[in-house]
Amino acid sequence: MIRTATPDDVPVIHEMVRELAQYEKALHEANATEGQLREALFGERPAAFAHIAQTDAGEVAGFALWFLNFSTWRGVHGIYLEDLYVRPQLRGGGHGKALLTELARICVARGYERLEWSVLNWNEPSIRFYESLGAKPQDEWTVYRLTDGALATLGS
């Protein structure tokens, strides 16, 4: 079952964000607090959205956290999937596919023309999973990021 996240889900979303960061070998970079997630998802002006995957018994299996992007070439919004995570012991049960299916359904219903995300180059199980759904890698693009000191220097 896939459902829209509620404020009561913030602690488990935070927990899974940290689990994902550990899996991606970057737990030291996962500094977001529950308060920050609550504000981003449920504050006065939400900047992100989340869906929860549950087992038939009601156990939280995973989540998808996403936000809107915009294509100047297509002239419409799309969804950028920031995090897709299914707990290891519950993988293979269709939860990841169900979360992506829900996001694709939202895109179609709202007229969004893209559903995009990034995956680490070494994460072969995820790459195989995404490609099995028809997703195509965007090999011609390289992601750039400014953070910490470089961002502060440029921004001042």
CSV table of N, CA and C in Angstrom, one decimal:
chain,number,residue,atom,x,y,z
A,1,MET,N,0.8,-1.2,0.0
A,1,MET,CA,0.0,0.0,0.0
A,1,MET,C,0.9,1.2,0.0
A,2,ILE,N,0.5,2.2,-0.8
A,2,ILE,CA,1.2,3.5,-0.9
A,2,ILE,C,0.3,4.6,-0.4
A,3,ARG,N,0.8,5.4,0.5
A,3,ARG,CA,-0.1,6.5,1.0
A,3,ARG,C,0.8,7.8,1.1
A,4,THR,N,0.1,8.9,1.1
A,4,THR,CA,0.8,10.2,1.3
A,4,THR,C,1.3,10.2,2.8
A,5,ALA,N,2.5,10.7,3.0
A,5,ALA,CA,3.0,10.8,4.3
A,5,ALA,C,2.2,11.9,5.1
A,6,THR,N,2.2,11.7,6.4
A,6,THR,CA,1.6,12.6,7.3
A,6,THR,C,2.7,13.1,8.3
A,7,PRO,N,2.4,14.2,9.1
A,7,PRO,CA,3.3,14.6,10.1
A,7,PRO,C,3.8,13.6,11.0
A,8,ASP,N,2.9,12.6,11.3
A,8,ASP,CA,3.3,11.5,12.2
A,8,ASP,C,4.4,10.6,11.7
A,9,ASP,N,4.6,10.7,10.3
A,9,ASP,CA,5.6,9.8,9.7
A,9,ASP,C,7.0,10.4,9.7
A,10,VAL,N,7.1,11.7,10.2
A,10,VAL,CA,8.4,12.3,10.1
A,10,VAL,C,9.5,11.5,10.9
A,11,PRO,N,9.3,11.0,12.1
A,11,PRO,CA,10.3,10.3,12.7
A,11,PRO,C,10.8,9.1,11.9
A,12,VAL,N,9.9,8.3,11.3
A,12,VAL,CA,10.3,7.1,10.6
A,12,VAL,C,11.0,7.5,9.2
A,13,ILE,N,10.5,8.6,8.6
A,13,ILE,CA,11.2,9.1,7.4
A,13,ILE,C,12.6,9.5,7.8
A,14,HIS,N,12.8,10.3,8.9
A,14,HIS,CA,14.1,10.7,9.3
A,14,HIS,C,15.0,9.4,9.5
A,15,GLU,N,14.5,8.4,10.2
A,15,GLU,CA,15.2,7.2,10.4
A,15,GLU,C,15.6,6.5,9.1
A,16,MET,N,14.7,6.5,8.1
A,16,MET,CA,15.0,5.9,6.8
A,16,MET,C,16.0,6.7,6.0
A,17,VAL,N,16.0,8.0,6.1
A,17,VAL,CA,16.9,8.9,5.5
A,17,VAL,C,18.3,8.5,6.0
A,18,ARG,N,18.4,8.3,7.3
A,18,ARG,CA,19.7,8.0,7.9
A,18,ARG,C,20.2,6.6,7.4
A,19,GLU,N,19.2,5.6,7.3
A,19,GLU,CA,19.5,4.3,6.8
A,19,GLU,C,20.0,4.4,5.4
A,20,LEU,N,19.4,5.2,4.6
A,20,LEU,CA,19.8,5.4,3.2
A,20,LEU,C,21.2,6.0,3.1
A,21,ALA,N,21.4,7.0,3.9
A,21,ALA,CA,22.8,7.6,3.9
A,21,ALA,C,23.8,6.6,4.3
A,22,GLN,N,23.5,5.7,5.3
A,22,GLN,CA,24.5,4.7,5.7
A,22,GLN,C,24.8,3.8,4.5
A,23,TYR,N,23.7,3.3,3.8
A,23,TYR,CA,23.8,2.4,2.7
A,23,TYR,C,24.7,3.1,1.6
A,24,GLU,N,24.5,4.4,1.4
A,24,GLU,CA,25.3,5.1,0.4
A,24,GLU,C,26.7,5.6,0.9
A,25,LYS,N,27.1,5.1,2.0
A,25,LYS,CA,28.4,5.3,2.6
A,25,LYS,C,28.6,6.8,2.9
A,26,ALA,N,27.5,7.5,3.3
A,26,ALA,CA,27.6,9.0,3.5
A,26,ALA,C,26.9,9.4,4.7
A,27,LEU,N,26.8,8.6,5.7
A,27,LEU,CA,26.0,8.9,6.9
A,27,LEU,C,26.6,10.2,7.6
A,28,HIS,N,27.9,10.5,7.5
A,28,HIS,CA,28.4,11.7,8.0
A,28,HIS,C,27.9,13.0,7.3
A,29,GLU,N,27.3,12.8,6.2
A,29,GLU,CA,26.7,14.0,5.5
A,29,GLU,C,25.2,14.2,5.8
A,30,ALA,N,24.6,13.2,6.4
A,30,ALA,CA,23.1,13.3,6.7
A,30,ALA,C,22.9,14.1,8.0
A,31,ASN,N,22.8,15.4,7.9
A,31,ASN,CA,22.7,16.2,9.0
A,31,ASN,C,21.2,16.8,9.2
A,32,ALA,N,20.3,16.4,8.3
A,32,ALA,CA,18.9,16.9,8.5
A,32,ALA,C,18.3,16.4,9.8
A,33,THR,N,17.6,17.3,10.4
A,33,THR,CA,16.9,17.0,11.6
A,33,THR,C,15.4,16.6,11.3
A,34,GLU,N,14.8,16.0,12.3
A,34,GLU,CA,13.3,15.8,12.2
A,34,GLU,C,12.6,17.1,12.0
A,35,GLY,N,13.0,18.1,12.7
A,35,GLY,CA,12.4,19.4,12.6
A,35,GLY,C,12.5,20.0,11.2
A,36,GLN,N,13.6,19.9,10.6
A,36,GLN,CA,13.8,20.4,9.2
A,36,GLN,C,12.9,19.6,8.3
A,37,LEU,N,12.9,18.3,8.4
A,37,LEU,CA,12.0,17.5,7.5
A,37,LEU,C,10.6,17.9,7.7
A,38,ARG,N,10.1,18.0,9.0
A,38,ARG,CA,8.8,18.4,9.3
A,38,ARG,C,8.4,19.8,8.6
A,39,GLU,N,9.3,20.7,8.7
A,39,GLU,CA,9.1,22.0,8.0
A,39,GLU,C,9.0,21.9,6.5
A,40,ALA,N,10.0,21.1,6.0
A,40,ALA,CA,10.0,21.0,4.5
A,40,ALA,C,8.8,20.3,3.9
A,41,LEU,N,8.3,19.3,4.7
A,41,LEU,CA,7.2,18.5,4.2
A,41,LEU,C,5.8,19.1,4.6
A,42,PHE,N,5.7,19.7,5.8
A,42,PHE,CA,4.4,20.1,6.3
A,42,PHE,C,4.3,21.5,6.9
A,43,GLY,N,5.4,22.3,6.6
A,43,GLY,CA,5.3,23.7,7.0
A,43,GLY,C,4.3,24.5,6.3
A,44,GLU,N,4.4,25.8,6.5
A,44,GLU,CA,3.5,26.8,5.8
A,44,GLU,C,3.6,26.7,4.3
A,45,ARG,N,4.8,26.6,3.8
A,45,ARG,CA,5.0,26.4,2.4
A,45,ARG,C,5.9,25.2,2.1
A,46,PRO,N,5.2,24.0,2.0
A,46,PRO,CA,6.0,22.8,1.8
A,46,PRO,C,6.9,22.9,0.5
A,47,ALA,N,8.1,22.4,0.7
A,47,ALA,CA,9.1,22.4,-0.4
A,47,ALA,C,9.3,21.0,-1.0
A,48,ALA,N,8.8,20.0,-0.3
A,48,ALA,CA,9.0,18.7,-0.7
A,48,ALA,C,7.7,17.9,-0.3
A,49,PHE,N,7.6,16.7,-0.8
A,49,PHE,CA,6.5,15.8,-0.6
A,49,PHE,C,7.0,14.4,-0.3
A,50,ALA,N,6.2,13.6,0.3
A,50,ALA,CA,6.6,12.2,0.6
A,50,ALA,C,5.5,11.2,0.5
A,51,HIS,N,5.8,10.0,0.1
A,51,HIS,CA,4.9,8.9,0.1
A,51,HIS,C,5.5,7.8,0.9
A,52,ILE,N,4.7,7.0,1.6
A,52,ILE,CA,5.1,5.9,2.4
A,52,ILE,C,4.6,4.6,1.8
A,53,ALA,N,5.4,3.6,1.7
A,53,ALA,CA,5.0,2.2,1.3
A,53,ALA,C,4.9,1.4,2.6
A,54,GLN,N,3.8,0.7,2.7
A,54,GLN,CA,3.5,-0.1,3.9
A,54,GLN,C,3.3,-1.5,3.5
A,55,THR,N,3.6,-2.5,4.4
A,55,THR,CA,3.3,-3.9,4.1
A,55,THR,C,1.8,-4.1,4.4
A,56,ASP,N,1.3,-5.2,4.1
A,56,ASP,CA,-0.1,-5.6,4.4
A,56,ASP,C,-0.4,-5.5,5.9
A,57,ALA,N,0.7,-5.7,6.7
A,57,ALA,CA,0.5,-5.7,8.2
A,57,ALA,C,0.6,-4.3,8.7
A,58,GLY,N,0.9,-3.3,7.9
A,58,GLY,CA,1.0,-1.9,8.3
A,58,GLY,C,2.4,-1.4,8.6
A,59,GLU,N,3.4,-2.3,8.5
A,59,GLU,CA,4.8,-1.9,8.7
A,59,GLU,C,5.3,-1.0,7.6
A,60,VAL,N,6.0,0.1,8.0
A,60,VAL,CA,6.5,1.0,7.0
A,60,VAL,C,7.7,0.3,6.3
A,61,ALA,N,7.6,0.1,5.0
A,61,ALA,CA,8.6,-0.6,4.2
A,61,ALA,C,9.6,0.4,3.6
A,62,GLY,N,9.1,1.6,3.2
A,62,GLY,CA,10.0,2.5,2.5
A,62,GLY,C,9.3,3.8,2.3
A,63,PHE,N,10.0,4.7,1.6
A,63,PHE,CA,9.4,6.0,1.3
A,63,PHE,C,10.0,6.6,0.0
A,64,ALA,N,9.3,7.5,-0.5
A,64,ALA,CA,9.8,8.3,-1.6
A,64,ALA,C,9.6,9.8,-1.2
A,65,LEU,N,10.7,10.6,-1.3
A,65,LEU,CA,10.6,12.0,-1.0
A,65,LEU,C,11.0,12.7,-2.3
A,66,TRP,N,10.1,13.7,-2.7
A,66,TRP,CA,10.3,14.3,-4.0
A,66,TRP,C,9.9,15.8,-3.9
A,67,PHE,N,10.2,16.5,-5.0
A,67,PHE,CA,9.8,17.9,-5.1
A,67,PHE,C,9.6,18.2,-6.6
A,68,LEU,N,9.0,19.3,-6.9
A,68,LEU,CA,8.8,19.7,-8.3
A,68,LEU,C,10.0,20.4,-8.9
A,69,ASN,N,10.3,20.1,-10.1
A,69,ASN,CA,11.3,20.8,-10.9
A,69,ASN,C,10.5,21.4,-12.1
A,70,PHE,N,11.2,22.0,-13.0
A,70,PHE,CA,10.6,22.7,-14.2
A,70,PHE,C,11.5,22.5,-15.4
A,71,SER,N,10.9,22.2,-16.5
A,71,SER,CA,11.7,22.1,-17.7
A,71,SER,C,11.4,23.3,-18.6
A,72,THR,N,12.4,24.1,-18.9
A,72,THR,CA,12.2,25.2,-19.8
A,72,THR,C,11.9,24.8,-21.2
A,73,TRP,N,12.5,23.6,-21.6
A,73,TRP,CA,12.3,23.1,-22.9
A,73,TRP,C,10.9,22.6,-23.1
A,74,ARG,N,10.3,21.9,-22.1
A,74,ARG,CA,9.0,21.4,-22.2
A,74,ARG,C,7.9,22.3,-21.7
A,75,GLY,N,8.3,23.3,-20.9
A,75,GLY,CA,7.4,24.3,-20.4
A,75,GLY,C,6.4,23.8,-19.3
A,76,VAL,N,6.8,22.7,-18.7
A,76,VAL,CA,5.9,22.2,-17.6
A,76,VAL,C,6.8,21.6,-16.5
A,77,HIS,N,6.1,21.4,-15.3
A,77,HIS,CA,6.8,20.8,-14.2
A,77,HIS,C,7.1,19.4,-14.4
A,78,GLY,N,7.9,18.9,-13.6
A,78,GLY,CA,8.2,17.4,-13.5
A,78,GLY,C,8.4,17.1,-12.0
A,79,ILE,N,8.7,15.9,-11.7
A,79,ILE,CA,9.0,15.5,-10.4
A,79,ILE,C,10.5,15.1,-10.3
A,80,TYR,N,11.2,15.6,-9.3
A,80,TYR,CA,12.5,15.1,-9.1
A,80,TYR,C,12.5,14.3,-7.8
A,81,LEU,N,12.8,13.0,-7.9
A,81,LEU,CA,12.8,12.1,-6.8
A,81,LEU,C,14.1,12.2,-6.0
A,82,GLU,N,14.1,12.8,-4.9
A,82,GLU,CA,15.3,13.0,-4.1
A,82,GLU,C,15.7,11.7,-3.4
A,83,ASP,N,14.8,11.0,-2.8
A,83,ASP,CA,15.1,9.7,-2.2
A,83,ASP,C,14.1,8.7,-2.4
A,84,LEU,N,14.5,7.5,-2.8
A,84,LEU,CA,13.6,6.3,-2.8
A,84,LEU,C,14.4,5.3,-2.0
A,85,TYR,N,13.7,4.8,-1.0
A,85,TYR,CA,14.3,3.8,-0.1
A,85,TYR,C,13.3,2.8,0.4
A,86,VAL,N,13.7,1.5,0.3
A,86,VAL,CA,13.0,0.4,0.8
A,86,VAL,C,13.9,-0.3,1.8
A,87,ARG,N,13.4,-0.6,3.0
A,87,ARG,CA,14.3,-1.2,4.0
A,87,ARG,C,14.7,-2.6,3.4
A,88,PRO,N,16.0,-2.9,3.7
A,88,PRO,CA,16.6,-4.1,3.1
A,88,PRO,C,15.8,-5.4,3.3
A,89,GLN,N,15.3,-5.6,4.5
A,89,GLN,CA,14.6,-6.9,4.7
A,89,GLN,C,13.2,-6.9,4.0
A,90,LEU,N,12.8,-5.8,3.4
A,90,LEU,CA,11.5,-5.8,2.7
A,90,LEU,C,11.7,-5.6,1.2
A,91,ARG,N,12.9,-5.6,0.7
A,91,ARG,CA,13.1,-5.4,-0.7
A,91,ARG,C,12.7,-6.6,-1.5
A,92,GLY,N,12.3,-6.4,-2.7
A,92,GLY,CA,11.8,-7.5,-3.5
A,92,GLY,C,10.3,-7.8,-3.4
A,93,GLY,N,9.6,-7.0,-2.6
A,93,GLY,CA,8.2,-7.2,-2.4
A,93,GLY,C,7.4,-6.2,-3.2
A,94,GLY,N,8.0,-5.5,-4.1
A,94,GLY,CA,7.2,-4.6,-4.9
A,94,GLY,C,7.0,-3.2,-4.4
A,95,HIS,N,7.6,-2.8,-3.2
A,95,HIS,CA,7.4,-1.5,-2.6
A,95,HIS,C,8.0,-0.4,-3.4
A,96,GLY,N,9.2,-0.6,-3.9
A,96,GLY,CA,9.9,0.4,-4.7
A,96,GLY,C,9.2,0.7,-6.0
A,97,LYS,N,8.7,-0.4,-6.7
A,97,LYS,CA,8.0,-0.2,-7.9
A,97,LYS,C,6.7,0.5,-7.6
A,98,ALA,N,6.0,0.2,-6.5
A,98,ALA,CA,4.7,0.8,-6.2
A,98,ALA,C,4.9,2.3,-5.9
A,99,LEU,N,6.0,2.7,-5.2
A,99,LEU,CA,6.3,4.1,-5.0
A,99,LEU,C,6.6,4.8,-6.3
A,100,LEU,N,7.4,4.2,-7.2
A,100,LEU,CA,7.6,4.9,-8.5
A,100,LEU,C,6.4,4.9,-9.3
A,101,THR,N,5.5,3.9,-9.3
A,101,THR,CA,4.3,3.9,-10.0
A,101,THR,C,3.4,5.0,-9.5
A,102,GLU,N,3.3,5.3,-8.2
A,102,GLU,CA,2.5,6.4,-7.7
A,102,GLU,C,3.0,7.7,-8.2
A,103,LEU,N,4.4,7.9,-8.2
A,103,LEU,CA,4.9,9.2,-8.7
A,103,LEU,C,4.6,9.3,-10.2
A,104,ALA,N,4.7,8.3,-11.0
A,104,ALA,CA,4.4,8.3,-12.4
A,104,ALA,C,2.9,8.7,-12.6
A,105,ARG,N,2.1,8.1,-11.7
A,105,ARG,CA,0.6,8.4,-11.8
A,105,ARG,C,0.4,9.9,-11.6
A,106,ILE,N,1.1,10.4,-10.6
A,106,ILE,CA,0.9,11.9,-10.3
A,106,ILE,C,1.4,12.7,-11.5
A,107,CYS,N,2.5,12.3,-12.1
A,107,CYS,CA,3.0,13.0,-13.3
A,107,CYS,C,1.9,13.0,-14.4
A,108,VAL,N,1.4,11.9,-14.7
A,108,VAL,CA,0.4,11.7,-15.7
A,108,VAL,C,-0.8,12.6,-15.4
A,109,ALA,N,-1.3,12.4,-14.2
A,109,ALA,CA,-2.6,13.1,-13.8
A,109,ALA,C,-2.4,14.6,-13.8
A,110,ARG,N,-1.2,15.1,-13.5
A,110,ARG,CA,-1.0,16.6,-13.5
A,110,ARG,C,-0.4,17.2,-14.7
A,111,GLY,N,-0.1,16.3,-15.7
A,111,GLY,CA,0.5,16.8,-16.9
A,111,GLY,C,2.0,17.1,-16.8
A,112,TYR,N,2.6,16.5,-15.8
A,112,TYR,CA,4.1,16.7,-15.7
A,112,TYR,C,4.7,15.7,-16.7
A,113,GLU,N,5.8,16.1,-17.4
A,113,GLU,CA,6.4,15.3,-18.4
A,113,GLU,C,7.7,14.6,-18.1
A,114,ARG,N,8.1,14.7,-16.9
A,114,ARG,CA,9.4,14.1,-16.5
A,114,ARG,C,9.3,13.6,-15.0
A,115,LEU,N,9.9,12.4,-14.8
A,115,LEU,CA,10.2,11.9,-13.5
A,115,LEU,C,11.6,11.6,-13.5
A,116,GLU,N,12.4,12.3,-12.7
A,116,GLU,CA,13.9,12.2,-12.8
A,116,GLU,C,14.4,11.9,-11.4
A,117,TRP,N,15.6,11.3,-11.4
A,117,TRP,CA,16.3,11.0,-10.1
A,117,TRP,C,17.8,10.7,-10.5
A,118,SER,N,18.6,10.7,-9.4
A,118,SER,CA,20.0,10.3,-9.6
A,118,SER,C,20.3,9.0,-8.9
A,119,VAL,N,21.2,8.2,-9.3
A,119,VAL,CA,21.6,7.0,-8.7
A,119,VAL,C,23.2,6.9,-8.7
A,120,LEU,N,23.7,6.5,-7.6
A,120,LEU,CA,25.2,6.3,-7.5
A,120,LEU,C,25.6,5.3,-8.6
A,121,ASN,N,26.8,5.6,-9.2
A,121,ASN,CA,27.3,4.7,-10.3
A,121,ASN,C,27.5,3.3,-9.8
A,122,TRP,N,27.9,3.1,-8.6
A,122,TRP,CA,28.2,1.8,-8.1
A,122,TRP,C,27.0,1.0,-7.6
A,123,ASN,N,25.8,1.6,-7.6
A,123,ASN,CA,24.6,1.0,-7.1
A,123,ASN,C,23.9,0.1,-8.1
A,124,GLU,N,24.6,-1.0,-8.5
A,124,GLU,CA,24.1,-1.8,-9.6
A,124,GLU,C,22.7,-2.4,-9.4
A,125,PRO,N,22.3,-2.9,-8.1
A,125,PRO,CA,21.0,-3.4,-8.0
A,125,PRO,C,19.9,-2.3,-8.3
A,126,SER,N,20.1,-1.1,-7.9
A,126,SER,CA,19.2,0.0,-8.2
A,126,SER,C,19.1,0.3,-9.7
A,127,ILE,N,20.3,0.3,-10.3
A,127,ILE,CA,20.4,0.6,-11.7
A,127,ILE,C,19.6,-0.4,-12.5
A,128,ARG,N,19.8,-1.7,-12.2
A,128,ARG,CA,19.1,-2.8,-12.9
A,128,ARG,C,17.6,-2.6,-12.7
A,129,PHE,N,17.2,-2.3,-11.4
A,129,PHE,CA,15.8,-2.1,-11.1
A,129,PHE,C,15.2,-1.0,-11.9
A,130,TYR,N,15.8,0.2,-12.0
A,130,TYR,CA,15.3,1.3,-12.7
A,130,TYR,C,15.2,1.0,-14.2
A,131,GLU,N,16.2,0.4,-14.7
A,131,GLU,CA,16.2,0.1,-16.2
A,131,GLU,C,15.1,-1.0,-16.5
A,132,SER,N,14.8,-1.8,-15.5
A,132,SER,CA,13.8,-2.8,-15.8
A,132,SER,C,12.4,-2.1,-15.9
A,133,LEU,N,12.3,-0.9,-15.4
A,133,LEU,CA,11.0,-0.2,-15.5
A,133,LEU,C,11.0,0.7,-16.7
A,134,GLY,N,12.1,0.7,-17.5
A,134,GLY,CA,12.1,1.5,-18.7
A,134,GLY,C,12.9,2.9,-18.5
A,135,ALA,N,13.4,3.1,-17.3
A,135,ALA,CA,14.2,4.4,-17.1
A,135,ALA,C,15.5,4.3,-17.9
A,136,LYS,N,15.9,5.4,-18.4
A,136,LYS,CA,17.1,5.6,-19.2
A,136,LYS,C,18.1,6.5,-18.5
A,137,PRO,N,19.4,6.1,-18.4
A,137,PRO,CA,20.4,6.9,-17.8
A,137,PRO,C,20.6,8.1,-18.7
A,138,GLN,N,20.9,9.3,-18.1
A,138,GLN,CA,21.2,10.5,-18.8
A,138,GLN,C,22.8,10.7,-18.8
A,139,ASP,N,23.4,9.8,-19.6
A,139,ASP,CA,24.9,9.8,-19.5
A,139,ASP,C,25.6,11.1,-20.0
A,140,GLU,N,24.9,11.9,-20.8
A,140,GLU,CA,25.5,13.1,-21.3
A,140,GLU,C,25.6,14.2,-20.3
A,141,TRP,N,25.0,14.1,-19.2
A,141,TRP,CA,25.0,15.1,-18.2
A,141,TRP,C,25.8,14.7,-17.0
A,142,THR,N,26.5,15.7,-16.4
A,142,THR,CA,27.3,15.5,-15.2
A,142,THR,C,26.7,16.4,-14.1
A,143,VAL,N,26.4,15.9,-13.0
A,143,VAL,CA,25.9,16.7,-11.9
A,143,VAL,C,27.0,17.5,-11.2
A,144,TYR,N,26.7,18.7,-11.0
A,144,TYR,CA,27.6,19.6,-10.3
A,144,TYR,C,26.9,20.1,-9.0
A,145,ARG,N,27.7,20.3,-8.0
A,145,ARG,CA,27.1,20.7,-6.7
A,145,ARG,C,28.1,21.7,-6.0
A,146,LEU,N,27.5,22.8,-5.4
A,146,LEU,CA,28.2,23.7,-4.6
A,146,LEU,C,27.6,23.5,-3.2
A,147,THR,N,28.5,23.3,-2.2
A,147,THR,CA,28.1,23.2,-0.8
A,147,THR,C,29.2,23.8,0.1
A,148,ASP,N,28.8,23.9,1.4
A,148,ASP,CA,29.7,24.3,2.4
A,148,ASP,C,30.5,25.6,2.0
A,149,GLY,N,31.9,25.5,2.1
A,149,GLY,CA,32.7,26.7,1.9
A,149,GLY,C,32.6,27.3,0.5
A,150,ALA,N,32.6,26.4,-0.5
A,150,ALA,CA,32.5,26.9,-1.9
A,150,ALA,C,31.2,27.7,-2.1
A,151,LEU,N,30.1,27.2,-1.5
A,151,LEU,CA,28.8,27.8,-1.7
A,151,LEU,C,28.8,29.2,-0.9
A,152,ALA,N,29.3,29.2,0.3
A,152,ALA,CA,29.4,30.4,1.0
A,152,ALA,C,30.3,31.4,0.4
A,153,THR,N,31.4,31.0,-0.2
A,153,THR,CA,32.3,31.9,-0.9
A,153,THR,C,31.6,32.6,-2.1
A,154,LEU,N,31.0,31.7,-2.9
A,154,LEU,CA,30.3,32.2,-4.1
A,154,LEU,C,29.1,33.1,-3.7
A,155,GLY,N,28.4,32.7,-2.7
A,155,GLY,CA,27.2,33.5,-2.3
A,155,GLY,C,27.5,34.8,-1.6
A,156,SER,N,28.8,35.0,-1.2
A,156,SER,CA,29.1,36.3,-0.5
A,156,SER,C,29.8,37.1,-1.5
